[in-house]
GROMACS .gro file of C-alpha atoms in nm:
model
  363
    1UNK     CA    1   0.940  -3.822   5.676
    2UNK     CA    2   1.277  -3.680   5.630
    3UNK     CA    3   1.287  -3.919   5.305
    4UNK     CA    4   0.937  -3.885   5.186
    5UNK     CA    5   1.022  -3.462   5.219
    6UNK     CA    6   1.358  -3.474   4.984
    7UNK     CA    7   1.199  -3.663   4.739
    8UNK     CA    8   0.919  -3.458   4.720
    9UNK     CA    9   1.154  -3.155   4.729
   10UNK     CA   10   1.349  -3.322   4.434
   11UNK     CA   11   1.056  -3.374   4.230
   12UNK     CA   12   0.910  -2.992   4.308
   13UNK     CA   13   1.207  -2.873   4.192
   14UNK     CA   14   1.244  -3.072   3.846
   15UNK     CA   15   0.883  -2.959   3.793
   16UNK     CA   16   0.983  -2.566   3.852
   17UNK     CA   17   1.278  -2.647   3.651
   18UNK     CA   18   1.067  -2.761   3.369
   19UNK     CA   19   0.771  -2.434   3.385
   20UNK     CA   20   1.072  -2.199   3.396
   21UNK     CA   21   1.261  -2.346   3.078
   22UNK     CA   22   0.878  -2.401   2.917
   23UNK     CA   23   0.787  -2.041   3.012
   24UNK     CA   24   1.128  -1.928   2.832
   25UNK     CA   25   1.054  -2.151   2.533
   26UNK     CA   26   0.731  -2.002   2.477
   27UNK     CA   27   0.878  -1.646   2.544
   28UNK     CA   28   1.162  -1.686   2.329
   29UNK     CA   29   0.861  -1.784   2.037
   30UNK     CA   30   0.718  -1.494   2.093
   31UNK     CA   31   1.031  -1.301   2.034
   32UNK     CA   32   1.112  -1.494   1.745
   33UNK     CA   33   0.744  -1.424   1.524
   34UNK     CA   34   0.774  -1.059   1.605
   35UNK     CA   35   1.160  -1.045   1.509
   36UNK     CA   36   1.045  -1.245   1.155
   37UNK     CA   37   0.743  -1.010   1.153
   38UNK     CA   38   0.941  -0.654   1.218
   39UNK     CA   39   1.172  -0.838   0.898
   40UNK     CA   40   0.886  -0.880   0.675
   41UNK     CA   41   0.714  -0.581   0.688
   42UNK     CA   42   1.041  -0.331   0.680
   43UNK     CA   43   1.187  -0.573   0.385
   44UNK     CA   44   0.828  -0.519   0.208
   45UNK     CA   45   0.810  -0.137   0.290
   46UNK     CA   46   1.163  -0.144   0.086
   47UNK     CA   47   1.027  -0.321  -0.197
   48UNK     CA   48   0.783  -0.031  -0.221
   49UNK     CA   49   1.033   0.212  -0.238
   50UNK     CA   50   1.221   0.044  -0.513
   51UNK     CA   51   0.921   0.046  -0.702
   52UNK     CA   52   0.855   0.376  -0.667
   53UNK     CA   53   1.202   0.460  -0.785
   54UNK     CA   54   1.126   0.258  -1.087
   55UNK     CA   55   1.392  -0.024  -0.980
   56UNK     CA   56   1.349  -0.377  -1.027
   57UNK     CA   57   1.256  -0.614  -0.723
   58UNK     CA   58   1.574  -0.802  -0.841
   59UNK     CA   59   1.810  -0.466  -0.852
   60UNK     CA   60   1.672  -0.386  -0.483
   61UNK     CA   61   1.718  -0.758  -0.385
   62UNK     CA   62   2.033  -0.659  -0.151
   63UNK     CA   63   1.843  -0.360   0.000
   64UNK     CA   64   1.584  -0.572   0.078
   65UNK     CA   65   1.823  -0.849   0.243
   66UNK     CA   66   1.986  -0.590   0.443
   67UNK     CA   67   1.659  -0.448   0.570
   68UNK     CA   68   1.523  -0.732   0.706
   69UNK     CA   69   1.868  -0.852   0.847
   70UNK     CA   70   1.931  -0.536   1.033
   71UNK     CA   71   1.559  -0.545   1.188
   72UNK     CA   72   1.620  -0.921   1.253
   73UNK     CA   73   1.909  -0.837   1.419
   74UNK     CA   74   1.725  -0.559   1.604
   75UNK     CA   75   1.484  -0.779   1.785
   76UNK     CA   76   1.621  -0.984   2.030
   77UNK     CA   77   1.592  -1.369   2.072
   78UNK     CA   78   1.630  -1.494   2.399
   79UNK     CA   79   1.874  -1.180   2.460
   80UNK     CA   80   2.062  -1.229   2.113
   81UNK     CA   81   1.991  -1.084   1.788
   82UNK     CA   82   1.938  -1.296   1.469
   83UNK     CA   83   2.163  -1.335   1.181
   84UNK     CA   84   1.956  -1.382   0.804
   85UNK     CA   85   2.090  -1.596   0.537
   86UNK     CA   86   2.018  -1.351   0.232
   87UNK     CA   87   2.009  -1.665  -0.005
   88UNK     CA   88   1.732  -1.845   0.185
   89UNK     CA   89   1.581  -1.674   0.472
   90UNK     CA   90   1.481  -1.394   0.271
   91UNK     CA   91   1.225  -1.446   0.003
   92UNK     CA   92   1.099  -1.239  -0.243
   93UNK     CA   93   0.762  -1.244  -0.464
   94UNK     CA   94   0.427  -1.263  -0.562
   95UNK     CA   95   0.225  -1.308  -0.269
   96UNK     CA   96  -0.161  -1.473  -0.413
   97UNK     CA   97  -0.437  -1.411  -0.132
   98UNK     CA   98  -0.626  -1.711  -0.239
   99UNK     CA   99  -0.326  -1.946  -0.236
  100UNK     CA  100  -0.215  -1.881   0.167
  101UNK     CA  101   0.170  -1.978   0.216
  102UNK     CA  102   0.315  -1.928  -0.142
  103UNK     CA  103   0.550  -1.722  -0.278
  104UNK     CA  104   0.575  -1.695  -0.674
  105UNK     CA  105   0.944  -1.596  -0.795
  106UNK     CA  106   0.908  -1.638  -1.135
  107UNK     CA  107   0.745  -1.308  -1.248
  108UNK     CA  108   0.958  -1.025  -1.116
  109UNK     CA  109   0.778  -0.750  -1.240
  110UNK     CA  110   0.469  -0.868  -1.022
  111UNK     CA  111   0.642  -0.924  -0.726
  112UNK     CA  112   0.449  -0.757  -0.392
  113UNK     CA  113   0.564  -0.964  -0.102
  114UNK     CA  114   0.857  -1.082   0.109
  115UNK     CA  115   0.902  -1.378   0.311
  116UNK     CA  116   1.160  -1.375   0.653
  117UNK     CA  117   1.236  -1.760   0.760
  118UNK     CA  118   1.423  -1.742   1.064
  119UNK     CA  119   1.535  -2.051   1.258
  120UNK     CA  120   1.740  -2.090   1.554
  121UNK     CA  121   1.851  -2.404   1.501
  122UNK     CA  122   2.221  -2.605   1.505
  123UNK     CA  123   2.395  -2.410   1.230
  124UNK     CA  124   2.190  -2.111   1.207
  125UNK     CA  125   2.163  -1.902   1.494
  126UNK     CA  126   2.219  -2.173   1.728
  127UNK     CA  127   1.961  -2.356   1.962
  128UNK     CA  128   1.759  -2.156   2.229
  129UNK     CA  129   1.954  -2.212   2.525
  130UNK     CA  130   1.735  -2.307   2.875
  131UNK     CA  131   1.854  -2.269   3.222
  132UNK     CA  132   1.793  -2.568   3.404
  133UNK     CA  133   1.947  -2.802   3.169
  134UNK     CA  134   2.149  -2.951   3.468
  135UNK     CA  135   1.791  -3.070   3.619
  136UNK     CA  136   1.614  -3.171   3.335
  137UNK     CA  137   1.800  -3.305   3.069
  138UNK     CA  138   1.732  -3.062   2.822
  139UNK     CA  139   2.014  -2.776   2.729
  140UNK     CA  140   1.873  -2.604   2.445
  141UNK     CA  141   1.560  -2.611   2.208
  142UNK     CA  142   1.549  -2.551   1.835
  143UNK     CA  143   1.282  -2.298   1.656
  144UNK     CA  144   1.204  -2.202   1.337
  145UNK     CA  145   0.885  -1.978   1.241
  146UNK     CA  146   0.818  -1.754   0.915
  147UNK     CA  147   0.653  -1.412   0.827
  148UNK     CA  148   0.510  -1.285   0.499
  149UNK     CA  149   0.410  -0.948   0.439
  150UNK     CA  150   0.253  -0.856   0.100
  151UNK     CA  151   0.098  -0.494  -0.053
  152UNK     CA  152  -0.168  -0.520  -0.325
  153UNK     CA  153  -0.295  -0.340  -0.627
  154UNK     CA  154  -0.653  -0.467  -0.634
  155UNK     CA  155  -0.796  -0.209  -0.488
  156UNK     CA  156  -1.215  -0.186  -0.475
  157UNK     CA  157  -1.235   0.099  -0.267
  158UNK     CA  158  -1.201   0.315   0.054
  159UNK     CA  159  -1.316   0.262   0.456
  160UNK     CA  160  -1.390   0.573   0.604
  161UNK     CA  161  -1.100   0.737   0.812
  162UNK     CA  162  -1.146   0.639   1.151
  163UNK     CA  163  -1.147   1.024   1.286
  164UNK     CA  164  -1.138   1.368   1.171
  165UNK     CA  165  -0.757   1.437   1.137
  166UNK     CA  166  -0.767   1.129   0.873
  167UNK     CA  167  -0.847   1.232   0.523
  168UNK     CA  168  -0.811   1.002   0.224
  169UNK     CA  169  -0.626   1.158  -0.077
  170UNK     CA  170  -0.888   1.173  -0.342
  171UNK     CA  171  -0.883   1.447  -0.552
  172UNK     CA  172  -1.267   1.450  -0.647
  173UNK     CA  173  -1.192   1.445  -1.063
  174UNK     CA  174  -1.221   1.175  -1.300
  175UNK     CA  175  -1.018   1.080  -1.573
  176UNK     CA  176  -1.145   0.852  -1.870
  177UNK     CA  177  -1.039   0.469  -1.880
  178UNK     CA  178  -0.899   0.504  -2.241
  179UNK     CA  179  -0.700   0.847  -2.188
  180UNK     CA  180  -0.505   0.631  -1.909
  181UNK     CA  181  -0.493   0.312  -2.029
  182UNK     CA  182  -0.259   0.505  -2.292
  183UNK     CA  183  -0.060   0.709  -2.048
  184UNK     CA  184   0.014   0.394  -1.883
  185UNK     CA  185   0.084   0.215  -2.286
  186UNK     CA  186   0.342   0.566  -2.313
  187UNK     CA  187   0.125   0.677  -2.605
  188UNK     CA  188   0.062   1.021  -2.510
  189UNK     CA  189   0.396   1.292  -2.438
  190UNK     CA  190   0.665   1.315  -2.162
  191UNK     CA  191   0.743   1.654  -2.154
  192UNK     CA  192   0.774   1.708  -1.782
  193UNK     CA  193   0.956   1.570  -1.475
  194UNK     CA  194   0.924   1.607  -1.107
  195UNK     CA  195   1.290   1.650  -0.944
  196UNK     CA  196   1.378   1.785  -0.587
  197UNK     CA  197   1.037   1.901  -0.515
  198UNK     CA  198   0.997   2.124  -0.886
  199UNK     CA  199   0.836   2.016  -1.184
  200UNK     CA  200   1.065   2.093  -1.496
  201UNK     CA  201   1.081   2.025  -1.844
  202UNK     CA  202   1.209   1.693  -1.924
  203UNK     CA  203   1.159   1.318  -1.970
  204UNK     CA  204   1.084   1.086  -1.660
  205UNK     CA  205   0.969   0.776  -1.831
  206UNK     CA  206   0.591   0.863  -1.702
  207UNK     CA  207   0.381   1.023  -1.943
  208UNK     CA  208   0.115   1.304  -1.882
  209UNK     CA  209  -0.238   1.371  -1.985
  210UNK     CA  210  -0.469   1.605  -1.892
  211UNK     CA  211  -0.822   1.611  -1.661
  212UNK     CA  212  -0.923   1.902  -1.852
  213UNK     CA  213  -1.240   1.779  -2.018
  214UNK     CA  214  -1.216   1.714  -2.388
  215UNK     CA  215  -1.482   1.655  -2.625
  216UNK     CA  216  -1.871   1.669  -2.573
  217UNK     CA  217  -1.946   1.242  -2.524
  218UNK     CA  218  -1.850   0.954  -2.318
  219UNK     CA  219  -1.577   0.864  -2.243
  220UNK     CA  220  -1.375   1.215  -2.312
  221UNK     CA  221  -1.612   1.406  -2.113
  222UNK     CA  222  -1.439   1.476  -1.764
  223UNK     CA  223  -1.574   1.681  -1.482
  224UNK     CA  224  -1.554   1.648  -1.106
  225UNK     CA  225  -1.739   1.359  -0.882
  226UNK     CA  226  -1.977   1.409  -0.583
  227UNK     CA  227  -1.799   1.268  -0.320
  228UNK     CA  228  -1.975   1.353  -0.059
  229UNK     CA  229  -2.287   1.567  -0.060
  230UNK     CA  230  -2.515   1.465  -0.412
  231UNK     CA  231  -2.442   1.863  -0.474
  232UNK     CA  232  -2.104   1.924  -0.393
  233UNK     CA  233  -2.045   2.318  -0.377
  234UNK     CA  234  -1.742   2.511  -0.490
  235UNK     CA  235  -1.615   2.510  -0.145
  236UNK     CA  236  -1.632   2.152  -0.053
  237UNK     CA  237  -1.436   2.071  -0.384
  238UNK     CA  238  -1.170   2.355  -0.300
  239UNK     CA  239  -1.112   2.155   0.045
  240UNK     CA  240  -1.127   1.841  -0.074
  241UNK     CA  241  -0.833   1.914  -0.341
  242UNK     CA  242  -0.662   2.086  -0.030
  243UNK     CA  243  -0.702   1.809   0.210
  244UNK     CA  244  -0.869   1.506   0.086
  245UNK     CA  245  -1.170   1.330   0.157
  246UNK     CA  246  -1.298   1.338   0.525
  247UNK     CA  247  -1.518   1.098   0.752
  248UNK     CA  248  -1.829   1.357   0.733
  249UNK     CA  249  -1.741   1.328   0.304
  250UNK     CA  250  -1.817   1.000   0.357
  251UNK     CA  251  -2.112   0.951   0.560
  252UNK     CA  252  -2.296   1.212   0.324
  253UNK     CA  253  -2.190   0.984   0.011
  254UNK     CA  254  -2.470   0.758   0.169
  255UNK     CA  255  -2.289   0.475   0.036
  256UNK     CA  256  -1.970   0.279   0.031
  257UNK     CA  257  -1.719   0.398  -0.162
  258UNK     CA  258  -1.638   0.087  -0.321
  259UNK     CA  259  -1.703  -0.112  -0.601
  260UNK     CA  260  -1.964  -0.365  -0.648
  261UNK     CA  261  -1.934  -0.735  -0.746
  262UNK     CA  262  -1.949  -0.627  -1.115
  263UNK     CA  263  -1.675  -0.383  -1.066
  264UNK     CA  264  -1.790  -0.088  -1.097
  265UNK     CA  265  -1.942   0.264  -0.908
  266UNK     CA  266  -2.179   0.485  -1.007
  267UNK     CA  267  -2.123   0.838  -0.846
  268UNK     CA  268  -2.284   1.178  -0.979
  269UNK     CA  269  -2.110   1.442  -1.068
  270UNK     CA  270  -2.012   1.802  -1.283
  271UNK     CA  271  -1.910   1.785  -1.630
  272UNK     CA  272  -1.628   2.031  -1.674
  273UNK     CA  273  -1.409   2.205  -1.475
  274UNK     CA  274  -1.440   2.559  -1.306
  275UNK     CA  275  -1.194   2.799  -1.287
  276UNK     CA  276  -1.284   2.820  -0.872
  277UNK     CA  277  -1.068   2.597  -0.797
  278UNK     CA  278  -0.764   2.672  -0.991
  279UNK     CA  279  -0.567   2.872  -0.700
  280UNK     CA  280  -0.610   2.484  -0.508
  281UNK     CA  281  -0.488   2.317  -0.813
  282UNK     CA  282  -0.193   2.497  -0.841
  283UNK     CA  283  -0.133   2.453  -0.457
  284UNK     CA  284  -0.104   2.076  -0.479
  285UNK     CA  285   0.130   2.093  -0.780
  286UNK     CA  286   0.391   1.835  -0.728
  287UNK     CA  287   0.159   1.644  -0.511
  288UNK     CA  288   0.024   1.290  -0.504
  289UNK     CA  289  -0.320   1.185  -0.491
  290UNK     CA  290  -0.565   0.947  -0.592
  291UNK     CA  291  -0.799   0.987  -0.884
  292UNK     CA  292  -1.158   0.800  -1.006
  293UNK     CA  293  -1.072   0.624  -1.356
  294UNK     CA  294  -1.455   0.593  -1.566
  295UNK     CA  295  -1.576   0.407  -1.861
  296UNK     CA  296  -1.884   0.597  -1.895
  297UNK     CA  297  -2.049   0.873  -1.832
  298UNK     CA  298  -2.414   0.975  -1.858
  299UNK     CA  299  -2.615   1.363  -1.841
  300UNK     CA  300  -2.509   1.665  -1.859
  301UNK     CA  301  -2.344   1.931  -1.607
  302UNK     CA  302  -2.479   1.850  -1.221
  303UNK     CA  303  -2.687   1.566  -1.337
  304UNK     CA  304  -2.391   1.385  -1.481
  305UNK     CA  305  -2.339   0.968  -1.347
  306UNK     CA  306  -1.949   0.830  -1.358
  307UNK     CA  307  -1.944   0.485  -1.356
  308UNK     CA  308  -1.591   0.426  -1.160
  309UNK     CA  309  -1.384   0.098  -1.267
  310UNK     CA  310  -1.128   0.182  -1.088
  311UNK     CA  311  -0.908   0.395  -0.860
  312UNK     CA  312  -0.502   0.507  -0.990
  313UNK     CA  313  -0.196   0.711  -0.817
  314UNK     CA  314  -0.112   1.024  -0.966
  315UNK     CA  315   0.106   1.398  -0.973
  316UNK     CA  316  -0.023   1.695  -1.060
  317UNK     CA  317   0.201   1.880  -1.258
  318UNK     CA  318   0.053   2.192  -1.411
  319UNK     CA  319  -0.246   2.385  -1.415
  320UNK     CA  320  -0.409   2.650  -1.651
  321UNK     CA  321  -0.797   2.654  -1.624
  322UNK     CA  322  -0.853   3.005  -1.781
  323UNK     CA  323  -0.783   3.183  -2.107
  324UNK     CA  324  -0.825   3.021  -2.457
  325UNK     CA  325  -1.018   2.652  -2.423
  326UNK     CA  326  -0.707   2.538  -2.636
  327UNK     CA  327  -0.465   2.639  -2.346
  328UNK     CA  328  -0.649   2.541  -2.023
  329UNK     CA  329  -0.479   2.222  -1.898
  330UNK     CA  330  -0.489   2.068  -1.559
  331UNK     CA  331  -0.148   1.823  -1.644
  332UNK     CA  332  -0.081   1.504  -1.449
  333UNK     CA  333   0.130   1.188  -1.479
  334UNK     CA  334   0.089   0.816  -1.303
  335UNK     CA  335   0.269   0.812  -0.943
  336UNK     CA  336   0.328   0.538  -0.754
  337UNK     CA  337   0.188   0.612  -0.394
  338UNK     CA  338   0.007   0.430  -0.082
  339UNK     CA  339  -0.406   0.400  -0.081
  340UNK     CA  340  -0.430   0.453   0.297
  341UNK     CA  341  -0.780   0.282   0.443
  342UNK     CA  342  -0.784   0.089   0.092
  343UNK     CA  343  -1.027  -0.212   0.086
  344UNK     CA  344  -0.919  -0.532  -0.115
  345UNK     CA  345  -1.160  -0.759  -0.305
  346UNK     CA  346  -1.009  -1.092  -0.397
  347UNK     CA  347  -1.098  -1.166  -0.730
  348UNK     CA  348  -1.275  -0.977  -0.956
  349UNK     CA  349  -1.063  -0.614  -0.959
  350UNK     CA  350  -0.842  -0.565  -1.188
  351UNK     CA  351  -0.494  -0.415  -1.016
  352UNK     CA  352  -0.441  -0.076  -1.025
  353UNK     CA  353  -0.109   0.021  -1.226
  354UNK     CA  354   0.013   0.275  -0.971
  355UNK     CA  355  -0.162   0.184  -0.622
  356UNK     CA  356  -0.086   0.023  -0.354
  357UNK     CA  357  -0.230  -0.080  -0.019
  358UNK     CA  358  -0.002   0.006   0.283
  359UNK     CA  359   0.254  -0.300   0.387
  360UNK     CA  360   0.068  -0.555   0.584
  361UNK     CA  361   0.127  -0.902   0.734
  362UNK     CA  362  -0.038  -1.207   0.552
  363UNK     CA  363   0.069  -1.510   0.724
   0.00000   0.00000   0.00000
């Protein structure tokens, strides 16, 4: 019995020996994802803001490296932190939602994704090390794993904000398709620049146009959209330039905010702008927000239809809605900025030139 018991004892013990190590395997994978994903998405977050400073994804390369190494380095792997190989463990690129696990580095200027591989293997990082080794055989155990995460442009439209201190940063006026596409083509001016929280006179490399409505026919003639109530009142807009679009906004729209499968939105709206809402303009000066872009538009004052094609990032920059019609302006320029609660349609939407979806983890 005495025999029987230590052999028994011996093989309970290998067997504990072995869950422990397995347990700290699977722990130390665990670790290891959310170390590569904490990488990814801080790495990607810094591609963003080397966008929107205009820089190149190759200039911002080594901010990018260094992000994701000192978050790597951050998260613990079986009590050590990571090192990153900038040359290899950090990718950058396009990231293609309908071709999972690729990363295209041959177009810089479309480039929307970054890729952390992180091993801890002989040579990089070192093996895993397990504490029965003694008992089992086993000293250490190699790991590898990768993270991508991506922001996108093809934006169809908005979710609803999940409560009521969540608005999303519409402002409720449209802007013709063929007035942006040549802001965005630098064929209209660039008198103005936003620096330090002022707008001044100057040259920022973004040009400006105006929402004022121009002309009597489609496309020139802009007004504000109904999002929200089919009537939207004075009031409502003068909040919704304040402070967005809110949940209630949305359920009274009676309809997704969104484009359909032939791209495009049909929401009714005001032709014109009123001079009610000018001390709200002027308070979001500086400011970004999102605006409707439309090829058409049919009626005339509150019976007016938008057809939406697609949504864009922009500043306001100056406002004048009263005095001679040849003086009233509402001035803005293209900004780069984040679509919170932005829904992505793969295939079909064009990009948007200045919007993105917040940072999120693909693969």
């Amino acid at each position: 019995m005495a025999i029987l018991a230590i052999i028994v004892l011996a093989g309970l013990t290998a067997l504990l020996a072995m869950a422990a190590d397995f347990g700290h395997i699977n722990v130390a994978r665990s670790e290891m994802k959310r170390s590569a994903d904490a990488a990814a998405l801080s790495a990607c977050w810094e591609l963003y803001d080397g966008t929107v400073s205009g820089a190149s994804a190759e200039a911002t390369k080594n901010d990018i490296v260094d992000m994701a190494s000192q978050i790597a380095s951050a998260n613990e792997i079986s009590s050590r932190g990571p090192a990153l190989n900038g040359d290899s463990d950090v990718e950058v690129g396009y990231y293609d939602p309908d071709q999972p696990g690729q990363i295209d580095t041959s177009v810089p200027d479309r480039f929307n994704a970054v890729r952390v591989n992180l091993s801890q293997i002989d040579g990089s990082n070192g093996e895993v090390p397990l504490f029965f080794g003694d008992v089992t055989g086993r000293h250490s155990q190699s790991m590898q794993t990768s993270s991508i995460a991506a922001m996108f442009k093809a934006i169809s439209g908005f979710k609803t904000p999940p409560s009521s201190d969540q608005n999303l940063q519409i402002l409720p006026i449209a802007l013709d398709l063929e007035t942006w596409e040549s802001v965005v083509a630098k064929e209209t001016t660039d008198n103005f620049k936003y620096v330090n929280g002022q707008v001044t006179s100057g040259s920022d490399g973004y040009f400006e146009c105006s929402l004022f409505p121009t002309g009597t026919g489609s496309p020139g003639n802009r007004g504000t959209v109904d999002i929200g109530s089919s009537n939207n009142s004075t009031s409502d807009l003068r909040r919704q330039i304040l402070h967005g679009i809110s949940a209630d906004d949305m359920n009274q729209l009676g309809k997704p905010l969104q484009l359909d499968t032939a791209g495009t939105l049909e929401l009714n709206g005001d032709t014109g702008l009123s001079a009610g809402i000018k001390a709200q303009l002027e308070q979001i000066i500086g400011q970004k927000r999102i605006i409707p872009i439309f090829t058409t538009v049919s009626g005339n004052g509150n019976n007016a239809t938008y057809t939406i094609v697609r949504f864009e990032g922009i500043r306001v920059l100056g406002v004048k809605l009263t005095g001679p019609m040849n003086k009233k302006h509402l001035t803005i320029q293209p900004a780069p900025m984040v679509a919170r609660h932005s829904i992505i349609l793969e295939g079909g939407v064009e990009e948007s030139d200045f919007l993105f979806t917040p940072v999120m983890l693909v693969e």
